[in-house]
């Protein structure tokens, strides 16, 4: 026996994109059901993004979940870039007029889960075999299994917010779907440690030994990354090895101030640029990592997921409130135009900051020349600042 339910928007994936979309729709009285393959605890255990753009903050406020972020987040007015022992600052206030907010993805997701639960939002965990049926018809359906029981949701629209490994993107037939991909020949080894951050702002470091990033979550929680080989394993890196390597990649003056401690999380992430087109197929709309992945240099993944949510939410709102399909019809075009620009920035910043295994001496000289140009040129700093704090949407 299949249990049948009806809703307006079926959202696949209970990560930040899916939760934010469902909470925003709720503020307008639009019904949704979120289907999540794992559990709330599992989603909250993934240490990911840490830097939020203004557009993201506005959406959280609009969704009514901005309070803790406003109280506990750390506004940052700039970021530092180093190469060897040289270090300079990109001033967001001066060049872009907006700060960014340091507030972890874990906290964003926790706030969204709490809000969904407070208003009795429909969320199903541990769903299996999610399948999108009749995405091109007026009444698409989503079928799945939960605790061995067959379930079916009939809806008007399906939002595919199920990340890079989800099923939504693959529902679009191969002859319609086009994918663009660049895989980088290195990864990021990250640790979280209950130590004060080495600086009050983030430091992106280009060094002879490879890239490093000094980031944070709060005054006593630091997040550091170092570029590593794609073949590396977390077990190969003791905390001491990690700190020793980090110190060699950041300016000496900064390394002397670094407070080390034992790690409470350690993981390796691959780096990839990936885009799939189209982002809409019939009544299926892809959002966030389901449609695109950026390398983490520049902190754009979660923020770009949020700009997709913005376009989709406003399109759905226009549809349900005014019976006007203009917004949903323009969704793929609007979202994609911004996604390519963000991809460009993430690719440029990644290319500038990392050591590539096949890098020639010429390539290296070009990196240093570009860093020196950025160091000394206000127009270049302005372009960097505007991209970092987030392009408008
Ligand atoms: P998510 O977070 O992957 O969530 C998708 C959810 O869908 C579920 N799912 C399914 N559910 C039902 N049925 C299925 N068949 C399903 N398949 C999957 C999954 O369990 C999951 O819960 O995608 P979403 O919501 O689009 O959010 C995207 C962000 O998580 C991602 O872009 C960022 O984390 C990227 N990122 C960063 N972004 C930033 O904006 N700023 C940063 O500072 C930043 N730092 C980072 C990052 C990503 C990193 N890693 C690990 C890749 C740092 C790192 C190291
Ligand atoms: C993080 O704090 O996890 C972080 C910050 C900036 C990035 C990537 C990750 O560019």
GROMACS .gro file of C-alpha atoms and ligand atoms in nm:
model
  458
    1UNK     CA    1   0.000   0.000   0.000
    2UNK     CA    2   0.130   0.344  -0.092
    3UNK     CA    3   0.053   0.633   0.139
    4UNK     CA    4  -0.038   0.939  -0.069
    5UNK     CA    5   0.002   1.302   0.040
    6UNK     CA    6  -0.046   1.630  -0.142
    7UNK     CA    7   0.151   1.952  -0.111
    8UNK     CA    8   0.231   2.256  -0.323
    9UNK     CA    9   0.611   2.226  -0.335
   10UNK     CA   10   0.798   1.902  -0.268
   11UNK     CA   11   1.154   1.983  -0.162
   12UNK     CA   12   1.414   1.709  -0.195
   13UNK     CA   13   1.706   1.762   0.045
   14UNK     CA   14   1.709   1.901   0.399
   15UNK     CA   15   2.038   2.090   0.368
   16UNK     CA   16   2.053   2.470   0.385
   17UNK     CA   17   1.893   2.526   0.039
   18UNK     CA   18   1.592   2.304   0.103
   19UNK     CA   19   1.532   2.430   0.455
   20UNK     CA   20   1.565   2.797   0.362
   21UNK     CA   21   1.327   2.757   0.069
   22UNK     CA   22   1.065   2.579   0.279
   23UNK     CA   23   1.087   2.838   0.556
   24UNK     CA   24   1.056   3.128   0.309
   25UNK     CA   25   0.757   2.964   0.139
   26UNK     CA   26   0.599   2.915   0.480
   27UNK     CA   27   0.610   3.292   0.547
   28UNK     CA   28   0.382   3.333   0.243
   29UNK     CA   29   0.149   3.049   0.334
   30UNK     CA   30   0.284   2.821   0.061
   31UNK     CA   31   0.295   2.456   0.170
   32UNK     CA   32   0.596   2.233   0.127
   33UNK     CA   33   0.731   1.899   0.242
   34UNK     CA   34   1.108   1.847   0.284
   35UNK     CA   35   1.250   1.498   0.224
   36UNK     CA   36   1.596   1.430   0.372
   37UNK     CA   37   1.796   1.113   0.310
   38UNK     CA   38   1.987   1.134   0.639
   39UNK     CA   39   1.904   1.273   0.984
   40UNK     CA   40   1.909   1.617   1.139
   41UNK     CA   41   2.215   1.520   1.348
   42UNK     CA   42   2.401   1.402   1.042
   43UNK     CA   43   2.331   1.723   0.849
   44UNK     CA   44   2.442   1.927   1.151
   45UNK     CA   45   2.765   1.729   1.187
   46UNK     CA   46   2.897   1.844   0.847
   47UNK     CA   47   3.141   2.129   0.900
   48UNK     CA   48   3.122   2.340   0.588
   49UNK     CA   49   3.072   2.705   0.506
   50UNK     CA   50   3.161   2.987   0.738
   51UNK     CA   51   3.115   3.315   0.551
   52UNK     CA   52   2.777   3.461   0.457
   53UNK     CA   53   2.701   3.737   0.209
   54UNK     CA   54   2.457   4.020   0.273
   55UNK     CA   55   2.202   3.861   0.037
   56UNK     CA   56   2.206   3.546   0.250
   57UNK     CA   57   2.154   3.747   0.569
   58UNK     CA   58   1.856   3.928   0.414
   59UNK     CA   59   1.695   3.597   0.317
   60UNK     CA   60   1.744   3.458   0.669
   61UNK     CA   61   1.579   3.774   0.807
   62UNK     CA   62   1.293   3.745   0.558
   63UNK     CA   63   1.249   3.383   0.665
   64UNK     CA   64   1.226   3.504   1.028
   65UNK     CA   65   1.540   3.317   1.137
   66UNK     CA   66   1.796   3.596   1.157
   67UNK     CA   67   1.804   3.665   1.529
   68UNK     CA   68   2.079   3.432   1.654
   69UNK     CA   69   2.289   3.507   1.345
   70UNK     CA   70   2.254   3.881   1.414
   71UNK     CA   71   2.348   3.835   1.780
   72UNK     CA   72   2.627   3.579   1.751
   73UNK     CA   73   2.767   3.621   1.397
   74UNK     CA   74   3.086   3.820   1.345
   75UNK     CA   75   3.065   4.095   1.080
   76UNK     CA   76   3.394   4.117   0.889
   77UNK     CA   77   3.490   4.433   0.704
   78UNK     CA   78   3.786   4.291   0.521
   79UNK     CA   79   4.003   3.995   0.446
   80UNK     CA   80   4.381   3.952   0.429
   81UNK     CA   81   4.582   3.795   0.150
   82UNK     CA   82   4.941   3.684   0.198
   83UNK     CA   83   5.216   3.557  -0.029
   84UNK     CA   84   5.534   3.456   0.147
   85UNK     CA   85   5.584   3.711   0.424
   86UNK     CA   86   5.393   3.986   0.237
   87UNK     CA   87   5.040   4.053   0.357
   88UNK     CA   88   4.773   4.305   0.253
   89UNK     CA   89   4.410   4.369   0.328
   90UNK     CA   90   4.106   4.402   0.101
   91UNK     CA   91   3.879   4.658   0.265
   92UNK     CA   92   3.513   4.568   0.208
   93UNK     CA   93   3.376   4.885   0.363
   94UNK     CA   94   3.583   5.108   0.137
   95UNK     CA   95   3.548   4.907  -0.184
   96UNK     CA   96   3.209   4.739  -0.163
   97UNK     CA   97   3.018   4.913   0.118
   98UNK     CA   98   2.909   4.586   0.281
   99UNK     CA   99   3.063   4.348   0.532
  100UNK     CA  100   3.030   3.969   0.524
  101UNK     CA  101   2.913   3.770   0.826
  102UNK     CA  102   3.113   3.487   0.981
  103UNK     CA  103   2.848   3.241   1.101
  104UNK     CA  104   2.882   2.869   1.038
  105UNK     CA  105   2.665   2.664   0.806
  106UNK     CA  106   2.599   2.432   1.101
  107UNK     CA  107   2.441   2.723   1.291
  108UNK     CA  108   2.242   2.839   0.987
  109UNK     CA  109   2.106   2.488   0.944
  110UNK     CA  110   2.031   2.449   1.314
  111UNK     CA  111   1.834   2.778   1.312
  112UNK     CA  112   1.639   2.665   1.007
  113UNK     CA  113   1.559   2.321   1.154
  114UNK     CA  114   1.445   2.483   1.478
  115UNK     CA  115   1.223   2.725   1.288
  116UNK     CA  116   1.071   2.450   1.072
  117UNK     CA  117   0.998   2.241   1.379
  118UNK     CA  118   0.852   2.535   1.572
  119UNK     CA  119   0.586   2.593   1.307
  120UNK     CA  120   0.524   2.220   1.254
  121UNK     CA  121   0.684   2.222   0.907
  122UNK     CA  122   0.669   1.885   0.731
  123UNK     CA  123   1.013   1.720   0.730
  124UNK     CA  124   1.075   1.352   0.661
  125UNK     CA  125   1.412   1.206   0.754
  126UNK     CA  126   1.574   0.876   0.648
  127UNK     CA  127   1.392   0.868   0.316
  128UNK     CA  128   1.516   0.617   0.060
  129UNK     CA  129   1.473   0.560  -0.314
  130UNK     CA  130   1.346   0.910  -0.386
  131UNK     CA  131   1.216   0.920  -0.743
  132UNK     CA  132   1.070   1.215  -0.930
  133UNK     CA  133   0.786   1.110  -1.159
  134UNK     CA  134   0.623   1.317  -1.437
  135UNK     CA  135   0.843   1.623  -1.375
  136UNK     CA  136   0.723   1.761  -1.707
  137UNK     CA  137   0.354   1.727  -1.626
  138UNK     CA  138   0.129   1.970  -1.443
  139UNK     CA  139   0.109   1.735  -1.145
  140UNK     CA  140   0.451   1.586  -1.076
  141UNK     CA  141   0.489   1.319  -0.808
  142UNK     CA  142   0.771   1.216  -0.581
  143UNK     CA  143   0.781   0.859  -0.457
  144UNK     CA  144   1.004   0.726  -0.177
  145UNK     CA  145   1.040   0.471   0.098
  146UNK     CA  146   1.049   0.547   0.466
  147UNK     CA  147   1.078   0.270   0.726
  148UNK     CA  148   1.005   0.025   0.444
  149UNK     CA  149   0.673   0.194   0.356
  150UNK     CA  150   0.599   0.328   0.008
  151UNK     CA  151   0.502   0.694   0.003
  152UNK     CA  152   0.393   0.930  -0.272
  153UNK     CA  153   0.370   1.308  -0.273
  154UNK     CA  154   0.163   1.481  -0.539
  155UNK     CA  155   0.264   1.841  -0.589
  156UNK     CA  156   0.273   2.140  -0.823
  157UNK     CA  157   0.651   2.181  -0.822
  158UNK     CA  158   0.959   1.983  -0.717
  159UNK     CA  159   1.263   2.169  -0.582
  160UNK     CA  160   1.579   1.961  -0.620
  161UNK     CA  161   1.788   2.079  -0.325
  162UNK     CA  162   1.964   1.745  -0.273
  163UNK     CA  163   2.326   1.849  -0.324
  164UNK     CA  164   2.588   1.721  -0.563
  165UNK     CA  165   2.515   1.350  -0.502
  166UNK     CA  166   2.136   1.378  -0.510
  167UNK     CA  167   1.883   1.231  -0.753
  168UNK     CA  168   1.721   1.550  -0.884
  169UNK     CA  169   1.987   1.652  -1.134
  170UNK     CA  170   2.003   1.297  -1.273
  171UNK     CA  171   1.627   1.304  -1.335
  172UNK     CA  172   1.690   1.542  -1.626
  173UNK     CA  173   1.754   1.316  -1.929
  174UNK     CA  174   2.113   1.289  -2.052
  175UNK     CA  175   2.025   1.430  -2.394
  176UNK     CA  176   1.891   1.750  -2.234
  177UNK     CA  177   2.138   1.793  -1.947
  178UNK     CA  178   2.476   1.950  -2.015
  179UNK     CA  179   2.749   1.946  -1.752
  180UNK     CA  180   3.063   2.157  -1.730
  181UNK     CA  181   3.336   2.048  -1.492
  182UNK     CA  182   3.687   2.131  -1.379
  183UNK     CA  183   3.848   1.913  -1.113
  184UNK     CA  184   4.147   2.069  -0.935
  185UNK     CA  185   4.454   1.852  -0.872
  186UNK     CA  186   4.449   1.906  -0.493
  187UNK     CA  187   4.218   1.910  -0.191
  188UNK     CA  188   4.177   2.105   0.134
  189UNK     CA  189   4.258   1.946   0.466
  190UNK     CA  190   4.058   2.134   0.729
  191UNK     CA  191   4.060   2.130   1.107
  192UNK     CA  192   3.837   2.284   1.369
  193UNK     CA  193   4.001   2.367   1.701
  194UNK     CA  194   3.882   2.529   2.020
  195UNK     CA  195   4.149   2.799   2.008
  196UNK     CA  196   4.124   3.175   1.950
  197UNK     CA  197   4.162   3.270   1.579
  198UNK     CA  198   4.512   3.387   1.483
  199UNK     CA  199   4.372   3.715   1.348
  200UNK     CA  200   4.043   3.904   1.376
  201UNK     CA  201   3.987   3.857   0.998
  202UNK     CA  202   4.040   3.568   0.755
  203UNK     CA  203   4.381   3.519   0.594
  204UNK     CA  204   4.412   3.352   0.252
  205UNK     CA  205   4.777   3.250   0.208
  206UNK     CA  206   4.967   3.170  -0.111
  207UNK     CA  207   5.299   3.006  -0.020
  208UNK     CA  208   5.573   2.808  -0.186
  209UNK     CA  209   5.442   2.502   0.001
  210UNK     CA  210   5.082   2.548  -0.111
  211UNK     CA  211   4.770   2.736  -0.007
  212UNK     CA  212   4.649   2.788   0.351
  213UNK     CA  213   4.345   2.959   0.502
  214UNK     CA  214   4.297   3.089   0.856
  215UNK     CA  215   3.927   3.118   0.932
  216UNK     CA  216   3.705   3.100   1.236
  217UNK     CA  217   3.359   3.034   1.375
  218UNK     CA  218   3.375   3.246   1.692
  219UNK     CA  219   3.622   3.398   1.941
  220UNK     CA  220   3.724   3.057   2.065
  221UNK     CA  221   3.669   2.834   1.764
  222UNK     CA  222   3.910   2.842   1.472
  223UNK     CA  223   3.890   2.679   1.132
  224UNK     CA  224   4.213   2.629   0.937
  225UNK     CA  225   4.277   2.469   0.600
  226UNK     CA  226   4.586   2.365   0.407
  227UNK     CA  227   4.608   2.254   0.045
  228UNK     CA  228   4.687   1.882   0.030
  229UNK     CA  229   4.723   1.608  -0.228
  230UNK     CA  230   4.407   1.443  -0.362
  231UNK     CA  231   4.558   1.113  -0.244
  232UNK     CA  232   4.611   1.233   0.113
  233UNK     CA  233   4.422   1.074   0.403
  234UNK     CA  234   4.314   1.243   0.724
  235UNK     CA  235   4.490   0.965   0.921
  236UNK     CA  236   4.821   1.075   0.766
  237UNK     CA  237   4.800   1.409   0.940
  238UNK     CA  238   4.851   1.432   1.316
  239UNK     CA  239   4.752   1.763   1.473
  240UNK     CA  240   5.120   1.847   1.521
  241UNK     CA  241   5.194   1.783   1.153
  242UNK     CA  242   4.903   2.005   1.057
  243UNK     CA  243   5.008   2.299   1.276
  244UNK     CA  244   5.372   2.269   1.166
  245UNK     CA  245   5.271   2.280   0.801
  246UNK     CA  246   5.026   2.567   0.850
  247UNK     CA  247   5.294   2.776   1.023
  248UNK     CA  248   5.523   2.733   0.724
  249UNK     CA  249   5.256   2.865   0.484
  250UNK     CA  250   5.149   3.185   0.660
  251UNK     CA  251   5.362   3.497   0.716
  252UNK     CA  252   5.622   3.450   0.994
  253UNK     CA  253   5.469   3.731   1.199
  254UNK     CA  254   5.130   3.556   1.191
  255UNK     CA  255   5.278   3.211   1.261
  256UNK     CA  256   5.437   3.348   1.579
  257UNK     CA  257   5.092   3.447   1.709
  258UNK     CA  258   4.920   3.117   1.620
  259UNK     CA  259   4.770   2.939   1.919
  260UNK     CA  260   4.748   2.566   1.855
  261UNK     CA  261   4.545   2.297   2.030
  262UNK     CA  262   4.392   1.960   1.962
  263UNK     CA  263   4.153   1.937   1.670
  264UNK     CA  264   3.786   1.855   1.727
  265UNK     CA  265   3.723   1.778   1.358
  266UNK     CA  266   3.950   1.703   1.067
  267UNK     CA  267   3.842   1.637   0.708
  268UNK     CA  268   3.956   1.654   0.347
  269UNK     CA  269   3.745   1.816   0.076
  270UNK     CA  270   3.811   1.787  -0.298
  271UNK     CA  271   3.800   2.102  -0.513
  272UNK     CA  272   3.576   2.117  -0.815
  273UNK     CA  273   3.403   2.368  -1.042
  274UNK     CA  274   3.084   2.217  -1.181
  275UNK     CA  275   2.771   2.352  -1.349
  276UNK     CA  276   2.473   2.173  -1.494
  277UNK     CA  277   2.227   2.323  -1.737
  278UNK     CA  278   1.930   2.363  -1.752
  279UNK     CA  279   1.842   2.438  -1.390
  280UNK     CA  280   1.474   2.378  -1.472
  281UNK     CA  281   1.313   2.085  -1.643
  282UNK     CA  282   0.935   2.104  -1.658
  283UNK     CA  283   0.824   2.154  -1.299
  284UNK     CA  284   1.155   2.041  -1.149
  285UNK     CA  285   1.385   2.321  -1.034
  286UNK     CA  286   1.745   2.256  -0.926
  287UNK     CA  287   1.885   2.465  -0.643
  288UNK     CA  288   2.230   2.494  -0.481
  289UNK     CA  289   2.489   2.216  -0.495
  290UNK     CA  290   2.244   1.999  -0.692
  291UNK     CA  291   2.312   2.229  -0.988
  292UNK     CA  292   2.660   2.368  -0.925
  293UNK     CA  293   2.973   2.330  -0.716
  294UNK     CA  294   3.246   2.588  -0.665
  295UNK     CA  295   3.588   2.538  -0.509
  296UNK     CA  296   3.569   2.678  -0.152
  297UNK     CA  297   3.826   2.956  -0.214
  298UNK     CA  298   3.606   3.267  -0.191
  299UNK     CA  299   3.333   3.104   0.021
  300UNK     CA  300   3.069   3.101  -0.250
  301UNK     CA  301   2.895   2.759  -0.234
  302UNK     CA  302   2.632   2.822   0.028
  303UNK     CA  303   2.591   3.183  -0.082
  304UNK     CA  304   2.518   3.078  -0.439
  305UNK     CA  305   2.270   2.819  -0.314
  306UNK     CA  306   2.098   3.112  -0.139
  307UNK     CA  307   2.078   3.321  -0.456
  308UNK     CA  308   1.908   3.028  -0.633
  309UNK     CA  309   1.663   3.003  -0.343
  310UNK     CA  310   1.595   3.376  -0.376
  311UNK     CA  311   1.500   3.346  -0.746
  312UNK     CA  312   1.293   3.032  -0.693
  313UNK     CA  313   1.113   3.159  -0.384
  314UNK     CA  314   1.019   3.484  -0.555
  315UNK     CA  315   0.908   3.299  -0.868
  316UNK     CA  316   0.685   3.065  -0.666
  317UNK     CA  317   0.549   3.355  -0.462
  318UNK     CA  318   0.455   3.542  -0.780
  319UNK     CA  319   0.290   3.225  -0.912
  320UNK     CA  320   0.081   3.152  -0.602
  321UNK     CA  321   0.003   3.512  -0.507
  322UNK     CA  322  -0.059   3.665  -0.851
  323UNK     CA  323  -0.111   3.363  -1.075
  324UNK     CA  324   0.188   3.492  -1.273
  325UNK     CA  325   0.446   3.245  -1.411
  326UNK     CA  326   0.699   3.509  -1.519
  327UNK     CA  327   0.935   3.449  -1.221
  328UNK     CA  328   0.943   3.072  -1.250
  329UNK     CA  329   0.984   3.098  -1.625
  330UNK     CA  330   1.288   3.321  -1.575
  331UNK     CA  331   1.432   3.115  -1.287
  332UNK     CA  332   1.690   2.915  -1.481
  333UNK     CA  333   1.812   3.216  -1.677
  334UNK     CA  334   1.841   3.449  -1.376
  335UNK     CA  335   1.999   3.194  -1.145
  336UNK     CA  336   2.243   3.071  -1.409
  337UNK     CA  337   2.361   3.420  -1.508
  338UNK     CA  338   2.475   3.481  -1.151
  339UNK     CA  339   2.615   3.129  -1.106
  340UNK     CA  340   2.859   3.168  -1.398
  341UNK     CA  341   2.989   3.497  -1.257
  342UNK     CA  342   3.042   3.337  -0.916
  343UNK     CA  343   3.214   3.040  -1.082
  344UNK     CA  344   3.450   3.281  -1.253
  345UNK     CA  345   3.544   3.447  -0.924
  346UNK     CA  346   3.595   3.114  -0.741
  347UNK     CA  347   3.804   2.977  -1.027
  348UNK     CA  348   4.012   3.296  -1.049
  349UNK     CA  349   4.078   3.307  -0.673
  350UNK     CA  350   4.156   2.934  -0.660
  351UNK     CA  351   4.395   2.964  -0.955
  352UNK     CA  352   4.567   3.261  -0.791
  353UNK     CA  353   4.621   3.106  -0.449
  354UNK     CA  354   4.718   2.739  -0.500
  355UNK     CA  355   5.031   2.557  -0.607
  356UNK     CA  356   4.947   2.340  -0.909
  357UNK     CA  357   5.150   2.018  -0.953
  358UNK     CA  358   5.226   2.101  -1.318
  359UNK     CA  359   5.288   2.471  -1.258
  360UNK     CA  360   5.583   2.608  -1.459
  361UNK     CA  361   5.814   2.882  -1.331
  362UNK     CA  362   5.636   3.117  -1.570
  363UNK     CA  363   5.295   3.028  -1.420
  364UNK     CA  364   5.435   3.091  -1.074
  365UNK     CA  365   5.576   3.432  -1.176
  366UNK     CA  366   5.233   3.520  -1.319
  367UNK     CA  367   5.067   3.437  -0.985
  368UNK     CA  368   5.309   3.657  -0.796
  369UNK     CA  369   5.270   3.939  -1.050
  370UNK     CA  370   4.893   3.919  -1.012
  371UNK     CA  371   4.918   3.920  -0.632
  372UNK     CA  372   5.146   4.225  -0.648
  373UNK     CA  373   4.899   4.396  -0.880
  374UNK     CA  374   4.613   4.321  -0.640
  375UNK     CA  375   4.830   4.441  -0.350
  376UNK     CA  376   4.893   4.779  -0.512
  377UNK     CA  377   4.592   4.849  -0.734
  378UNK     CA  378   4.272   4.992  -0.593
  379UNK     CA  379   4.061   4.899  -0.897
  380UNK     CA  380   4.169   4.535  -0.865
  381UNK     CA  381   4.090   4.545  -0.492
  382UNK     CA  382   3.748   4.690  -0.564
  383UNK     CA  383   3.668   4.408  -0.811
  384UNK     CA  384   3.784   4.151  -0.555
  385UNK     CA  385   3.587   4.312  -0.270
  386UNK     CA  386   3.265   4.334  -0.472
  387UNK     CA  387   3.286   3.969  -0.569
  388UNK     CA  388   3.379   3.856  -0.218
  389UNK     CA  389   3.094   4.035  -0.041
  390UNK     CA  390   2.858   3.906  -0.310
  391UNK     CA  391   2.728   4.023  -0.646
  392UNK     CA  392   2.378   4.173  -0.631
  393UNK     CA  393   2.065   3.971  -0.705
  394LIG     P1  394   2.384   2.015   0.074
  394LIG     O1  395   2.434   2.091   0.192
  394LIG     O2  396   2.472   1.912   0.015
  394LIG     O3  397   2.246   1.949   0.117
  394LIG     C1  398   2.181   1.855   0.035
  394LIG     C2  399   2.098   1.765   0.124
  394LIG     O4  400   2.027   1.672   0.042
  394LIG     C3  401   2.034   1.544   0.102
  394LIG     N1  402   2.014   1.444  -0.005
  394LIG     C4  403   1.898   1.381  -0.027
  394LIG     N2  404   1.780   1.388   0.034
  394LIG     C5  405   1.680   1.310  -0.013
  394LIG     N3  406   1.695   1.224  -0.116
  394LIG     C6  407   1.812   1.213  -0.180
  394LIG     N4  408   1.827   1.128  -0.282
  394LIG     C7  409   1.921   1.293  -0.136
  394LIG     N5  410   2.049   1.308  -0.175
  394LIG     C8  411   2.104   1.400  -0.095
  394LIG     C9  412   2.169   1.539   0.167
  394LIG     O5  413   2.174   1.443   0.272
  394LIG    C10  414   2.183   1.682   0.218
  394LIG     O6  415   2.137   1.697   0.350
  394LIG     O7  416   2.342   2.113  -0.046
  394LIG     P2  417   2.276   2.261  -0.039
  394LIG     O8  418   2.160   2.265   0.056
  394LIG     O9  419   2.258   2.303  -0.179
  394LIG    O10  420   2.390   2.352   0.031
  394LIG    C11  421   2.511   2.377  -0.034
  394LIG    C12  422   2.621   2.401   0.071
  394LIG    O11  423   2.619   2.297   0.164
  394LIG    C13  424   2.761   2.412   0.005
  394LIG    O12  425   2.753   2.488  -0.114
  394LIG    C14  426   2.864   2.479   0.098
  394LIG    O13  427   2.886   2.403   0.212
  394LIG    C15  428   2.996   2.502   0.023
  394LIG     N6  429   3.101   2.559   0.110
  394LIG    C16  430   3.102   2.693   0.140
  394LIG     N7  431   3.004   2.774   0.094
  394LIG    C17  432   3.001   2.906   0.129
  394LIG    O14  433   2.913   2.980   0.082
  394LIG     N8  434   3.095   2.963   0.214
  394LIG    C18  435   3.196   2.887   0.266
  394LIG    O15  436   3.273   2.940   0.347
  394LIG    C19  437   3.205   2.749   0.227
  394LIG     N9  438   3.302   2.671   0.276
  394LIG    C20  439   3.203   2.478   0.161
  394LIG    C21  440   3.303   2.539   0.244
  394LIG    C22  441   3.208   2.342   0.133
  394LIG    C23  442   3.311   2.266   0.184
  394LIG    N10  443   3.309   2.128   0.152
  394LIG    C24  444   3.318   2.026   0.248
  394LIG    C25  445   3.273   2.085   0.018
  394LIG    C26  446   3.406   2.464   0.296
  394LIG    C27  447   3.413   2.328   0.264
  394LIG    C28  448   3.530   2.253   0.319
  395LIG     C1  449   3.543   2.841   0.646
  395LIG     O1  450   3.552   2.912   0.747
  395LIG     O2  451   3.511   2.722   0.653
  395LIG     C2  452   3.576   2.899   0.514
  395LIG     C3  453   3.596   3.035   0.503
  395LIG     C4  454   3.629   3.090   0.381
  395LIG     C5  455   3.639   3.008   0.270
  395LIG     C6  456   3.616   2.872   0.280
  395LIG     C7  457   3.584   2.816   0.402
  395LIG     O3  458   3.674   3.062   0.151
   0.00000   0.00000   0.00000
